[in-house]
Amino acid sequence: MIGSFITGMLTLVLGYAYPAYDCYKTVELNRPEVEQLRFWCQYWILLAFLTVLERVGESFVSWLPMYSEAKLAFIVYLWYPKTRGTAYVYESFFKPYIAKHETEIDRNLLELRTRAGDMAVLYFQRVTNYAQTRSYEILQYIASQSPTQRQAHQQQQRPPPPRTRQVNPAPPPIPAPSAPPMPPQPAQAQVPPTPPRPLVPVVPPGAVPPAPPPTAPEATATNGLQDTETMQVDPPRASLSGPPLPPEETLIEEAIRLTRGRLRRRLAGGSGPPQN
C-alpha cells in the first residue's frame, strides 16, 4: 500500500511536473531549437496515448507484480537526456501504426463531426424528456405530501370493512290485550228499613175469629196500611253509591212482619168495646 502510494507520487513528479517545466523552458527561449520542440511534442503524444491505454487496460494488468514500478521506469526512459527513448518509440512503433490507419481515422472523425449535430439533438431531446418526467414525478410527490392528499391516500389504501351478515331482528312482543274497563254498575236502589210490625196472634183452627173492629178504627187502620203501602211502593231512591239490594230471605221476613202488623192492628181494633 505504501509502495503504490510512493510510486504514484513519483510518477506525477517525474512523468508530468518535471517534463512540463523543461518544455516550458524550451518554448520560452529566444531562439527555440526545432529538434527540442519536436522531441517534447512527441513525448506528450506518447504520454497521452499511454494514459488512454492505462485507463482502458489497467484493470487487466494492474494485478501484475512490479507494474507501477515498470510504468515509472518507462516514463523516465522516454524523457531522460541520455536515453531519449521518445524518438525511438515514436519513430519505430507509434508513427508507422498511425500512418497505416490515418485515412480510416480521418473518415471516422469526419463522420463523427457530421453526426455530432444529429446526435446532439437526439441526446438533447432525451435529456429534455427525462427532465420533464422527473419534474412531474417530483411535483406529484410534493403534492401527495399535503395533509388533504395524504388523508385521501390513506383512505384509499385502507382495507374495506368485512361484510357482516345482517340478522333480521326479532319482532317485538305483541302486548296482550288488556281487559276493557268494567262499566260502572248502576247503583241498586236501597230499600229503607221498615218499622217493626206488631206480631199477629195465630188463631187456632177451632177458635172463633175475633169480631171486626169498628168503622173508625178500621178507617184508622186503613190509613195506616195505606201509609205503609205507600212507603213500600215509593221507597226513597238511594244514591248510586249505596249498598246492594237485600237478599230474598230478607224480603220474605219483611213481608211476614207486615202481615203480622196488619193482624195486630185488626185485633187491636176489634178488641175494644163499642161505646153507646
Coordinates of C-alpha atoms in Angstrom, one line a residue:
M1 CA 0.0 0.0 0.0
I2 CA 2.8 2.5 0.9
G3 CA 4.8 1.3 -2.1
S4 CA 1.9 2.0 -4.5
F5 CA 1.4 5.5 -3.0
I6 CA 5.1 6.4 -3.3
T7 CA 5.2 5.1 -6.9
G8 CA 2.2 7.1 -7.8
M9 CA 3.7 10.3 -6.4
L10 CA 7.0 9.7 -8.2
T11 CA 5.1 9.1 -11.5
L12 CA 3.3 12.5 -11.1
V13 CA 6.5 14.3 -10.4
L14 CA 8.8 12.6 -12.9
G15 CA 6.3 12.0 -15.6
Y16 CA 4.3 15.2 -15.6
A17 CA 5.7 18.0 -13.5
Y18 CA 9.4 17.9 -14.5
P19 CA 8.8 17.3 -18.3
A20 CA 6.2 20.2 -18.3
Y21 CA 8.8 22.5 -16.7
D22 CA 11.6 21.5 -19.1
C23 CA 9.2 22.0 -22.1
Y24 CA 8.3 25.5 -20.8
K25 CA 12.0 26.4 -20.7
T26 CA 12.4 25.3 -24.3
V27 CA 9.4 27.2 -25.6
E28 CA 10.5 30.4 -23.8
L29 CA 14.0 30.5 -25.3
N30 CA 14.8 33.4 -27.6
R31 CA 15.7 31.0 -30.4
P32 CA 14.0 27.7 -29.6
E33 CA 15.5 24.7 -31.2
V34 CA 13.1 22.9 -33.5
E35 CA 14.5 19.5 -32.6
Q36 CA 14.0 20.1 -28.9
L37 CA 10.4 21.3 -29.6
R38 CA 9.8 18.2 -31.8
F39 CA 11.1 16.0 -29.0
W40 CA 8.8 17.4 -26.4
C41 CA 5.8 17.2 -28.7
Q42 CA 6.5 13.5 -29.4
Y43 CA 6.8 12.9 -25.7
W44 CA 3.4 14.4 -24.9
I45 CA 1.8 12.5 -27.7
L46 CA 3.2 9.2 -26.3
L47 CA 2.3 10.1 -22.8
A48 CA -1.3 10.9 -23.8
F49 CA -1.6 7.6 -25.7
L50 CA -0.1 5.7 -22.7
T51 CA -2.7 7.4 -20.4
V52 CA -5.6 6.3 -22.6
L53 CA -4.3 2.7 -22.7
E54 CA -3.7 2.8 -19.0
R55 CA -7.4 3.8 -18.3
V56 CA -8.7 1.1 -20.5
G57 CA -6.3 -1.8 -19.7
E58 CA -5.1 -1.0 -16.2
S59 CA -7.8 -3.2 -14.7
F60 CA -6.5 -6.2 -16.6
V61 CA -2.7 -5.7 -16.0
S62 CA -2.6 -3.8 -12.7
W63 CA -2.5 -7.0 -10.7
L64 CA 0.9 -7.9 -12.3
P65 CA 3.8 -7.6 -9.8
M66 CA 6.0 -4.5 -10.2
Y67 CA 3.5 -2.9 -12.7
S68 CA 3.7 0.6 -11.2
E69 CA 7.5 0.5 -11.0
A70 CA 7.7 -0.6 -14.6
K71 CA 5.4 2.2 -15.7
L72 CA 7.5 4.7 -13.8
A73 CA 10.7 3.4 -15.3
F74 CA 9.2 3.6 -18.9
I75 CA 8.2 7.2 -18.4
V76 CA 11.6 8.2 -17.2
Y77 CA 13.1 6.3 -20.1
L78 CA 11.2 8.4 -22.6
W79 CA 12.5 11.9 -21.5
Y80 CA 15.8 11.1 -19.8
P81 CA 18.6 13.0 -21.7
K82 CA 20.9 10.0 -22.0
T83 CA 18.3 7.6 -23.3
R84 CA 16.0 9.8 -25.3
G85 CA 13.5 6.9 -25.7
T86 CA 10.8 9.2 -27.1
A87 CA 12.3 9.4 -30.5
Y88 CA 12.9 5.7 -30.8
V89 CA 9.4 4.7 -29.6
Y90 CA 7.7 7.3 -31.8
E91 CA 9.6 6.5 -35.0
S92 CA 9.6 2.8 -34.5
F93 CA 6.1 2.0 -33.3
F94 CA 3.7 4.9 -33.0
K95 CA 4.3 6.7 -36.3
P96 CA 4.0 3.6 -38.6
Y97 CA 0.8 2.4 -36.9
I98 CA -0.9 5.9 -37.1
A99 CA 0.3 6.3 -40.7
K100 CA -1.3 3.0 -41.6
H101 CA -4.7 3.8 -40.1
E102 CA -4.6 7.6 -40.7
T103 CA -7.2 7.6 -43.6
E104 CA -9.6 5.5 -41.6
I105 CA -9.2 7.6 -38.5
D106 CA -9.8 10.8 -40.5
R107 CA -13.0 9.4 -42.1
N108 CA -14.4 8.4 -38.7
L109 CA -13.6 11.8 -37.3
L110 CA -15.4 13.4 -40.3
E111 CA -18.5 11.2 -39.8
L112 CA -18.4 11.9 -36.1
R113 CA -18.4 15.7 -36.8
T114 CA -21.2 15.3 -39.3
R115 CA -23.3 13.3 -37.0
A116 CA -22.4 15.3 -34.0
G117 CA -25.2 17.8 -34.7
D118 CA -27.8 15.0 -35.0
M119 CA -26.5 13.2 -32.0
A120 CA -26.6 16.4 -30.0
V121 CA -30.2 17.0 -31.0
L122 CA -31.1 13.4 -30.2
Y123 CA -29.5 13.4 -26.8
F124 CA -30.9 16.9 -26.1
Q125 CA -34.4 15.5 -26.7
R126 CA -33.8 12.5 -24.5
V127 CA -32.5 14.7 -21.7
T128 CA -35.5 17.0 -22.1
N129 CA -38.0 14.2 -21.9
Y130 CA -36.2 12.7 -18.9
A131 CA -36.1 16.1 -17.1
Q132 CA -39.8 16.6 -17.7
T133 CA -40.7 13.2 -16.4
R134 CA -38.6 13.6 -13.3
S135 CA -40.0 17.1 -12.7
Y136 CA -43.6 15.8 -13.0
E137 CA -42.8 13.0 -10.5
I138 CA -41.2 15.4 -8.1
L139 CA -44.2 17.8 -8.2
Q140 CA -46.6 14.8 -7.8
Y141 CA -44.7 13.6 -4.8
I142 CA -44.7 17.1 -3.2
A143 CA -48.5 17.4 -3.8
S144 CA -49.1 14.0 -2.3
Q145 CA -47.3 15.1 0.9
S146 CA -50.1 17.7 1.7
P147 CA -52.4 16.8 4.6
T148 CA -55.5 16.5 2.4
Q149 CA -53.9 14.3 -0.2
R150 CA -52.3 12.2 2.5
Q151 CA -55.6 11.5 4.2
A152 CA -57.3 10.6 0.8
H153 CA -54.4 8.3 0.0
Q154 CA -54.6 6.6 3.4
Q155 CA -58.3 6.2 3.0
Q156 CA -57.8 4.6 -0.4
Q157 CA -55.2 2.2 1.0
R158 CA -57.3 1.3 4.0
P159 CA -58.9 -2.1 3.5
P160 CA -62.7 -2.2 3.3
P161 CA -64.5 -3.3 6.5
P162 CA -65.5 -7.0 6.5
R163 CA -69.1 -7.6 5.4
T164 CA -71.2 -8.9 8.2
R165 CA -74.4 -10.8 7.6
Q166 CA -77.3 -8.8 8.8
V167 CA -79.6 -10.8 11.1
N168 CA -83.2 -9.8 11.0
P169 CA -84.2 -8.6 14.4
A170 CA -86.9 -10.5 16.2
P171 CA -90.3 -8.8 16.1
P172 CA -91.2 -7.0 19.3
P173 CA -93.5 -9.0 21.5
I174 CA -97.2 -8.1 20.9
P175 CA -98.7 -6.9 24.2
A176 CA -101.6 -8.9 25.4
P177 CA -104.9 -7.1 25.1
S178 CA -105.8 -5.6 28.4
A179 CA -109.2 -6.3 29.7
P180 CA -111.6 -3.5 28.9
P181 CA -112.6 -1.5 31.9
M182 CA -115.8 -2.7 33.5
P183 CA -118.7 -0.2 33.0
P184 CA -119.9 1.3 36.2
Q185 CA -122.8 -0.8 37.5
P186 CA -125.9 1.1 38.3
A187 CA -126.4 1.5 41.9
Q188 CA -129.3 -0.5 43.2
A189 CA -132.0 1.3 45.0
Q190 CA -131.6 0.9 48.7
V191 CA -134.8 -0.1 50.3
P192 CA -135.2 1.8 53.5
P193 CA -135.7 -0.2 56.6
T194 CA -139.3 -0.6 57.6
P195 CA -140.5 -0.1 61.1
P196 CA -141.1 -3.2 63.2
R197 CA -144.6 -4.6 62.8
P198 CA -146.6 -6.0 65.7
L199 CA -146.9 -9.7 65.9
V200 CA -150.3 -11.1 64.9
P201 CA -151.5 -13.9 67.2
V202 CA -152.1 -17.1 65.3
V203 CA -155.7 -18.2 65.6
P204 CA -156.1 -21.9 66.2
P205 CA -158.3 -23.8 63.9
G206 CA -161.2 -24.4 66.4
A207 CA -161.2 -20.9 67.8
V208 CA -163.7 -18.2 66.9
P209 CA -162.2 -15.4 65.0
P210 CA -162.4 -12.0 66.7
A211 CA -165.1 -9.5 65.7
P212 CA -164.1 -6.9 63.1
P213 CA -163.2 -3.5 64.5
P214 CA -165.5 -0.5 64.4
T215 CA -165.6 1.8 61.5
A216 CA -163.4 4.5 63.0
P217 CA -160.7 2.2 63.9
E218 CA -160.9 0.5 60.5
A219 CA -160.5 3.8 58.8
T220 CA -157.5 4.5 61.0
A221 CA -156.1 1.1 60.2
T222 CA -156.8 1.6 56.6
N223 CA -155.0 4.9 56.6
G224 CA -152.1 3.2 58.4
L225 CA -152.0 0.4 55.8
Q226 CA -152.1 2.9 53.0
D227 CA -149.2 4.8 54.6
T228 CA -147.3 1.6 54.9
E229 CA -148.0 0.5 51.4
T230 CA -147.1 4.0 50.2
M231 CA -143.9 3.6 52.0
Q232 CA -143.3 0.3 50.4
V233 CA -144.4 1.3 46.9
D234 CA -142.5 4.6 46.8
P235 CA -139.3 4.0 48.7
P236 CA -136.8 6.8 48.5
R237 CA -134.2 6.4 45.8
A238 CA -130.9 5.5 47.2
S239 CA -127.8 7.2 45.9
L240 CA -125.8 5.4 43.2
S241 CA -123.1 4.7 45.7
G242 CA -125.4 2.8 48.2
P243 CA -125.2 -0.8 49.3
P244 CA -126.7 -3.6 47.1
L245 CA -130.3 -4.9 47.5
P246 CA -131.1 -7.3 50.4
P247 CA -131.4 -10.9 49.5
E248 CA -134.7 -12.8 49.1
E249 CA -134.8 -14.1 52.7
T250 CA -134.8 -10.5 54.0
L251 CA -137.7 -9.7 51.7
I252 CA -139.7 -12.7 53.0
E253 CA -139.1 -11.7 56.6
E254 CA -140.2 -8.1 55.8
A255 CA -143.5 -9.5 54.2
I256 CA -144.1 -11.7 57.3
R257 CA -143.6 -8.6 59.5
L258 CA -146.1 -6.6 57.5
T259 CA -148.7 -9.3 57.7
R260 CA -148.2 -9.6 61.5
G261 CA -148.5 -5.9 61.9
R262 CA -151.8 -5.9 60.0
L263 CA -153.3 -8.7 62.1
R264 CA -152.2 -6.9 65.3
R265 CA -154.0 -3.7 64.2
R266 CA -157.1 -5.6 63.3
L267 CA -157.1 -7.4 66.7
A268 CA -156.4 -4.2 68.5
G269 CA -159.3 -2.5 66.7
G270 CA -161.7 -5.5 67.3
S271 CA -161.0 -6.0 71.0
G272 CA -162.2 -2.5 72.1
P273 CA -165.9 -2.5 73.2
P274 CA -168.1 -0.2 71.3
Q275 CA -169.3 2.8 73.4
N276 CA -173.0 3.7 73.4

